[in-house]
PDB file of C-alpha atoms in Angstrom:
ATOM      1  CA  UNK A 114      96.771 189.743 160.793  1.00 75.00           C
ATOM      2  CA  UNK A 115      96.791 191.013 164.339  1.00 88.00           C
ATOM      3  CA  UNK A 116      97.222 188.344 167.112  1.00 94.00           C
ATOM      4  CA  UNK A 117      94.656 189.175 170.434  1.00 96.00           C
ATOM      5  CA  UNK A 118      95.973 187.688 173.964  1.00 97.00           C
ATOM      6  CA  UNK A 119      95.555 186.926 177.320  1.00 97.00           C
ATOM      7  CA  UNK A 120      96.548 185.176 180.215  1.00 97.00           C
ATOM      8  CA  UNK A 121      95.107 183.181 182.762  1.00 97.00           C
ATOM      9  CA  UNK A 122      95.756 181.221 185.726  1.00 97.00           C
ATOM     10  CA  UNK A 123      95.296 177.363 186.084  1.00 96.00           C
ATOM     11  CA  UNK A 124      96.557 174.131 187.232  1.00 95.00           C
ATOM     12  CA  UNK A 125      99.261 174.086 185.614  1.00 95.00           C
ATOM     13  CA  UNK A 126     100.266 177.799 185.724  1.00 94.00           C
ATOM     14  CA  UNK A 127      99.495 180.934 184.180  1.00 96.00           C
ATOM     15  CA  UNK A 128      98.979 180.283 180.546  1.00 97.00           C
ATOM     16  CA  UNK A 129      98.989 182.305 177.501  1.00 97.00           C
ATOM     17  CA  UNK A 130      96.128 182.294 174.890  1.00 97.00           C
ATOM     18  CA  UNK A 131      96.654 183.786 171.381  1.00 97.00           C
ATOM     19  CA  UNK A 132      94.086 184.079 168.750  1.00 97.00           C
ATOM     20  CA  UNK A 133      93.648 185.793 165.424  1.00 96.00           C
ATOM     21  CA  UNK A 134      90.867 188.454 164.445  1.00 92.00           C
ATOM     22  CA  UNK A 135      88.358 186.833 161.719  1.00 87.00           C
ATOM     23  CA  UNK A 136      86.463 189.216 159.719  1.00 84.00           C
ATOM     24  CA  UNK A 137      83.458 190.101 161.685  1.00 78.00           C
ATOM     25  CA  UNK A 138      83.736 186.785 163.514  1.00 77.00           C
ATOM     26  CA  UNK A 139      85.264 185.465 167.223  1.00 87.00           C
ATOM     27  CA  UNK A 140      88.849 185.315 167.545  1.00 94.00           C
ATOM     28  CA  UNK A 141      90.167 182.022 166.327  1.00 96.00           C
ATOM     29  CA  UNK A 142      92.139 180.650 168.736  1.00 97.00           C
ATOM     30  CA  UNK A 143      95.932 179.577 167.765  1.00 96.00           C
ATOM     31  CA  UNK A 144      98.143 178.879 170.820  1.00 96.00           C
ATOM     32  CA  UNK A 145      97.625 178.149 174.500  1.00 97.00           C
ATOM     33  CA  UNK A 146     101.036 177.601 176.126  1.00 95.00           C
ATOM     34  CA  UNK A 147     101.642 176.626 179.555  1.00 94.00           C
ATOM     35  CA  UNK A 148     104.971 178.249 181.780  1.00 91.00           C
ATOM     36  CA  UNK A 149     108.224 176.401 180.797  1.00 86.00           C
ATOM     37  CA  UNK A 150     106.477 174.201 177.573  1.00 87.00           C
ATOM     38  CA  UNK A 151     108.870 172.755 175.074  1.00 85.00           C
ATOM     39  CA  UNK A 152     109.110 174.986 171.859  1.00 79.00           C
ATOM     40  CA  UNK A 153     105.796 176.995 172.956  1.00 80.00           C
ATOM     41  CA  UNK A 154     106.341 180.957 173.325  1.00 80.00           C
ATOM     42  CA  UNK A 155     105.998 181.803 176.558  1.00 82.00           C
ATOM     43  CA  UNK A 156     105.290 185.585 176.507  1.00 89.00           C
ATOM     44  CA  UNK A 157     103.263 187.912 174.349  1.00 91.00           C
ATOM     45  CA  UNK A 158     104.785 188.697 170.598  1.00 91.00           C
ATOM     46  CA  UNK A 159     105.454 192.611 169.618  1.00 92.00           C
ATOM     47  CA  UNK A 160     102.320 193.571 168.276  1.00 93.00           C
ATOM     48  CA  UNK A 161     100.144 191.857 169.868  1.00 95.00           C
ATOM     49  CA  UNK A 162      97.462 193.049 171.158  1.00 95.00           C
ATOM     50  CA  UNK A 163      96.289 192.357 174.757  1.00 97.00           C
ATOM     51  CA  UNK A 164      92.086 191.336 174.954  1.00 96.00           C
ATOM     52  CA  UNK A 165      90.922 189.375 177.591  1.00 97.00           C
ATOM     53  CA  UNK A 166      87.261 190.136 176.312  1.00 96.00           C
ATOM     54  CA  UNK A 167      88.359 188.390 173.215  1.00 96.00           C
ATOM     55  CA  UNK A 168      89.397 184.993 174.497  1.00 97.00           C
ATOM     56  CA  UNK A 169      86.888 185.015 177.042  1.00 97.00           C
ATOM     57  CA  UNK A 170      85.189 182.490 175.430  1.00 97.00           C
ATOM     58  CA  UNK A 171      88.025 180.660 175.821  1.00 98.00           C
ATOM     59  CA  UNK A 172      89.193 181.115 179.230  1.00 98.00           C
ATOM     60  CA  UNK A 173      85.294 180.523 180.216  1.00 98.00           C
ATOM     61  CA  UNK A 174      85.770 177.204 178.778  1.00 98.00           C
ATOM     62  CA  UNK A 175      89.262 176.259 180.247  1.00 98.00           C
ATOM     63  CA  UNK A 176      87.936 177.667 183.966  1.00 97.00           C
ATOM     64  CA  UNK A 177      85.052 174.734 183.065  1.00 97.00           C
ATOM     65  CA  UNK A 178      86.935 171.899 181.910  1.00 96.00           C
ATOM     66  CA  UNK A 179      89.666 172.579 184.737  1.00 96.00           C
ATOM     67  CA  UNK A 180      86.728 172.396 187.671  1.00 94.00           C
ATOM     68  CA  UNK A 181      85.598 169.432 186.078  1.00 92.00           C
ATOM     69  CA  UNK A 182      82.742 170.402 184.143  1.00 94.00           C
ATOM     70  CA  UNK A 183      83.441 170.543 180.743  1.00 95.00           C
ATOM     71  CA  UNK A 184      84.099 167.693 178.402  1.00 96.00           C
ATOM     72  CA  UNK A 185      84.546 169.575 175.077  1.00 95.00           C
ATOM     73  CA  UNK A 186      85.662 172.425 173.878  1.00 97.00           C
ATOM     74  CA  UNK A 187      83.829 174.310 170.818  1.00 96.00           C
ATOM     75  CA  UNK A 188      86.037 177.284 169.961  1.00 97.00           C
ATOM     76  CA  UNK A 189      86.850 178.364 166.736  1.00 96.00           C
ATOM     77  CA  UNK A 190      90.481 177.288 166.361  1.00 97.00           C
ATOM     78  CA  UNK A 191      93.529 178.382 164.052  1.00 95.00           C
ATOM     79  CA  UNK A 192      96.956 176.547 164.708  1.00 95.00           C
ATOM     80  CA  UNK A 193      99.436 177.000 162.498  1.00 94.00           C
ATOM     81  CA  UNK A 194     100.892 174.030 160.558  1.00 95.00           C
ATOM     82  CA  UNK A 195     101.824 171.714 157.932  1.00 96.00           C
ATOM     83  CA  UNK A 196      98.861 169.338 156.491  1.00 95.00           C
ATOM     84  CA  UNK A 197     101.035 166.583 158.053  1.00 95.00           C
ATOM     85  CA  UNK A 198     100.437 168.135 161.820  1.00 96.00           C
ATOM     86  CA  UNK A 199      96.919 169.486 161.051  1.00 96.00           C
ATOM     87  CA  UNK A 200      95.553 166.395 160.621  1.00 95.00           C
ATOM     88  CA  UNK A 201      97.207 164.516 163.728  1.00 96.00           C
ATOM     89  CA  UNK A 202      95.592 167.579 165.636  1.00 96.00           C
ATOM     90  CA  UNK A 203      92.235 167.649 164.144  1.00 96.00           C
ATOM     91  CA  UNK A 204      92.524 163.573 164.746  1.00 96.00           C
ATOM     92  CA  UNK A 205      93.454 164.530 168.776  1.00 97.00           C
ATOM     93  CA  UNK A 206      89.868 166.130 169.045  1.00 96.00           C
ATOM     94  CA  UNK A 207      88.288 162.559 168.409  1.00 95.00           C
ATOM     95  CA  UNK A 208      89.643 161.065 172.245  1.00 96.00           C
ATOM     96  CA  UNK A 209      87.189 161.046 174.113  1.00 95.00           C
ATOM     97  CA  UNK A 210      87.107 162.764 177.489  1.00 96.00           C
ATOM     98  CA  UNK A 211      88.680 160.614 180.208  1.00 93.00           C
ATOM     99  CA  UNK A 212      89.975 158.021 176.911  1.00 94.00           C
ATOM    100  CA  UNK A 213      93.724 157.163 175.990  1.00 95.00           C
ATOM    101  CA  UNK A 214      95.175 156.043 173.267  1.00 94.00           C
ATOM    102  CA  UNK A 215      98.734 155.084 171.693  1.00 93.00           C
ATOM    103  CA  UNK A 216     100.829 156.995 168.847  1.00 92.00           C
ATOM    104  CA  UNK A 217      99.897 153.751 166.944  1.00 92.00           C
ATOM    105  CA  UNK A 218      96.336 154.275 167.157  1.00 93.00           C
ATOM    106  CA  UNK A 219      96.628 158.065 166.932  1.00 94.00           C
ATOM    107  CA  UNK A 220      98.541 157.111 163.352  1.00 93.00           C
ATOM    108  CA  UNK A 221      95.936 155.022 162.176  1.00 92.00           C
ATOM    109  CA  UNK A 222      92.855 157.429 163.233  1.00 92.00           C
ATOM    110  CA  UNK A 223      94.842 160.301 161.531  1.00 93.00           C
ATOM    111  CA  UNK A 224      94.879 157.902 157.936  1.00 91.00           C
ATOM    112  CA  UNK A 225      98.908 157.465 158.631  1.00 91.00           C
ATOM    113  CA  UNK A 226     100.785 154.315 158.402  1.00 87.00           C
ATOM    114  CA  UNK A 227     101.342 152.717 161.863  1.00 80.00           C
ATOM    115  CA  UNK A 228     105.228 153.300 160.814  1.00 84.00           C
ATOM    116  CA  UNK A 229     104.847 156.376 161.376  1.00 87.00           C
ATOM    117  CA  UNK A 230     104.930 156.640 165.118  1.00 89.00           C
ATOM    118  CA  UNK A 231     107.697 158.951 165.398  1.00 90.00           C
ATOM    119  CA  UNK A 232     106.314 161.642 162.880  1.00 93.00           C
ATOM    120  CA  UNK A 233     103.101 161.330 164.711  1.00 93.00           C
ATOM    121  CA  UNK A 234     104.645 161.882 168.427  1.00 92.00           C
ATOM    122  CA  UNK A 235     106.624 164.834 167.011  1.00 93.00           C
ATOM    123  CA  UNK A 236     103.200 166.353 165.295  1.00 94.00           C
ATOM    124  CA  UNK A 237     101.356 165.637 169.117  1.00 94.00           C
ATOM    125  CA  UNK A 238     104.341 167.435 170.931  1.00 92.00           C
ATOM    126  CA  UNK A 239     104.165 170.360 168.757  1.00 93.00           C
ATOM    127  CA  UNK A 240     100.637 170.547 169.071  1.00 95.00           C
ATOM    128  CA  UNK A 241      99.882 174.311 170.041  1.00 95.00           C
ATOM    129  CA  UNK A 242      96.720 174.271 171.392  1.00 96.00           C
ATOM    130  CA  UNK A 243      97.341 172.375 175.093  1.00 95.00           C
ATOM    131  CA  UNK A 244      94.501 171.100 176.928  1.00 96.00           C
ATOM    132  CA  UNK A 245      92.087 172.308 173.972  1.00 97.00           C
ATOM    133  CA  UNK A 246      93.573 169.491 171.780  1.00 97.00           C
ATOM    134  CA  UNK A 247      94.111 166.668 173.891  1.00 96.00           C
ATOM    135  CA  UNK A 248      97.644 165.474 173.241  1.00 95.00           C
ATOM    136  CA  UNK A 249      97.664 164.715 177.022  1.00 96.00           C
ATOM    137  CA  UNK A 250      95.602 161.353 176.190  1.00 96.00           C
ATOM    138  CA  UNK A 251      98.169 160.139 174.324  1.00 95.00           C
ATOM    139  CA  UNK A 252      99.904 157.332 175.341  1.00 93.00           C
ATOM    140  CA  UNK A 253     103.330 154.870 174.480  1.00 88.00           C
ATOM    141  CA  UNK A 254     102.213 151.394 173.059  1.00 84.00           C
ATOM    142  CA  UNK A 255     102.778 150.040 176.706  1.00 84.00           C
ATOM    143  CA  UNK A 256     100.450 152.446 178.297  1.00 82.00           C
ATOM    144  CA  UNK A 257     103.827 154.896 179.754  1.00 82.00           C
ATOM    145  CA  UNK A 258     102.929 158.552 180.481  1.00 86.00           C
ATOM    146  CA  UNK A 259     105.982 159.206 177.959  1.00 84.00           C
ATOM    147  CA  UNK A 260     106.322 163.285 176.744  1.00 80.00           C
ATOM    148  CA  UNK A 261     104.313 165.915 176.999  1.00 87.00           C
ATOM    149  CA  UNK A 262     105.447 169.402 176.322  1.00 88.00           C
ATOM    150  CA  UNK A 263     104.347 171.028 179.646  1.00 92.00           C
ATOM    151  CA  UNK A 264     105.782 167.620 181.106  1.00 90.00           C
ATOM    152  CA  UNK A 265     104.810 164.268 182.240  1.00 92.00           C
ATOM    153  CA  UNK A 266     103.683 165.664 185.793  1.00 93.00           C
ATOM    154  CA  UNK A 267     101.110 168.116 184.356  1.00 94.00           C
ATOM    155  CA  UNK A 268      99.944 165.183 181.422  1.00 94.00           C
ATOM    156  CA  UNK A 269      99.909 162.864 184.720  1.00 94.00           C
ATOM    157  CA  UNK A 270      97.252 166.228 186.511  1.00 94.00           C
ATOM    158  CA  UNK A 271      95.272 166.384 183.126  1.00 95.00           C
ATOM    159  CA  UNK A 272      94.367 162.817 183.023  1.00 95.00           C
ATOM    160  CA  UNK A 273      93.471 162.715 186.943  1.00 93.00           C
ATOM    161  CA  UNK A 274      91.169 165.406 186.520  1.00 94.00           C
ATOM    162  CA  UNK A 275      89.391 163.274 183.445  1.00 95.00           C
ATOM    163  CA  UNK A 276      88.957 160.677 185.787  1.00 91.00           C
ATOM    164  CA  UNK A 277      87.218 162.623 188.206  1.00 85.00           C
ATOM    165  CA  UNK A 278      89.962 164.285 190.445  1.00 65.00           C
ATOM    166  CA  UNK A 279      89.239 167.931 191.658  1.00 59.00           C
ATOM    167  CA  UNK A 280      91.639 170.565 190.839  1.00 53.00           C
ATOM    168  CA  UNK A 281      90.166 173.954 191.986  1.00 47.00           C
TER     169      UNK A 281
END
């Protein structure tokens, strides 16, 4: 499966978006990694194949939700993970814009046991679609900005901007 990719530029730095080619279909998208994130690859595999035409979608909606006027994302999507850390992603895209919530009550959205904090918060930091899947709105029980993979500043920017800062 060939992987498509581009960069762009954005509050928090240039990032990277990969994808992979569906038959006859848009690219699905599988990473966006910000400069310096925590176990995220931070340059372009061998092989892959450079298409900014092909992620456009995708940049188009980043560029919106970064000036503050897009809420949602609806890209086709293809992380790669276990069942465990698919479903505390696919539970991330039910926070609403400009909403927080804890690793508790990411848990129990996801159908997990609320004992299972720490799984959880290591599924949410290895989440590899940044901004796109909003791991940023998750919060420790006592409301603390605690990790984020880009780090706590750029979590701290994200959740500004959903509250109606300007960041372009």
């Amino acid at each position: 499966m060939t992987t498509a990719f581009t960069t762009m530029e954005s509050p928090l730095g240039r990032l990277l978006l990969s994808g992979v080619y569906q038959d006859g279909g848009p690219v699905a998208l599988t990473a966006v990694t910000a400069p310096g994130q925590k176990g995220a690859i931070g340059e372009p595999a061998d092989g892959w194949m450079l298409d900014p035409e092909a992620l456009a979608p995708a940049v188009e909606q980043l560029t919106g939700y970064f000036a503050g006027e897009l809420t949602s994302f609806d890209l086709p999507l293809a992380p790669i993970g276990s069942e465990f850390r698919q479903r505390i992603w696919a539970a991330l895209d039910d926070i609403p814009y400009g909403a927080t919530v804890s690793y508790g009550q990411l848990a129990d959205a996801a159908g997990q046991s609320p004992r299972a904090v720490r799984a959880v918060g290591g599924a949410v930091g290895a989440n590899p679609l940044l901004v796109i899947r909003p791991c940023h709105r998750v919060l420790g029980a006592n409301g603390a900005l605690t990790g984020f993979a880009a780090g706590t500043d750029n979590k701290r920017l994200l959740l500004e901007l959903e509250r109606g800062s300007t960041l372009f």
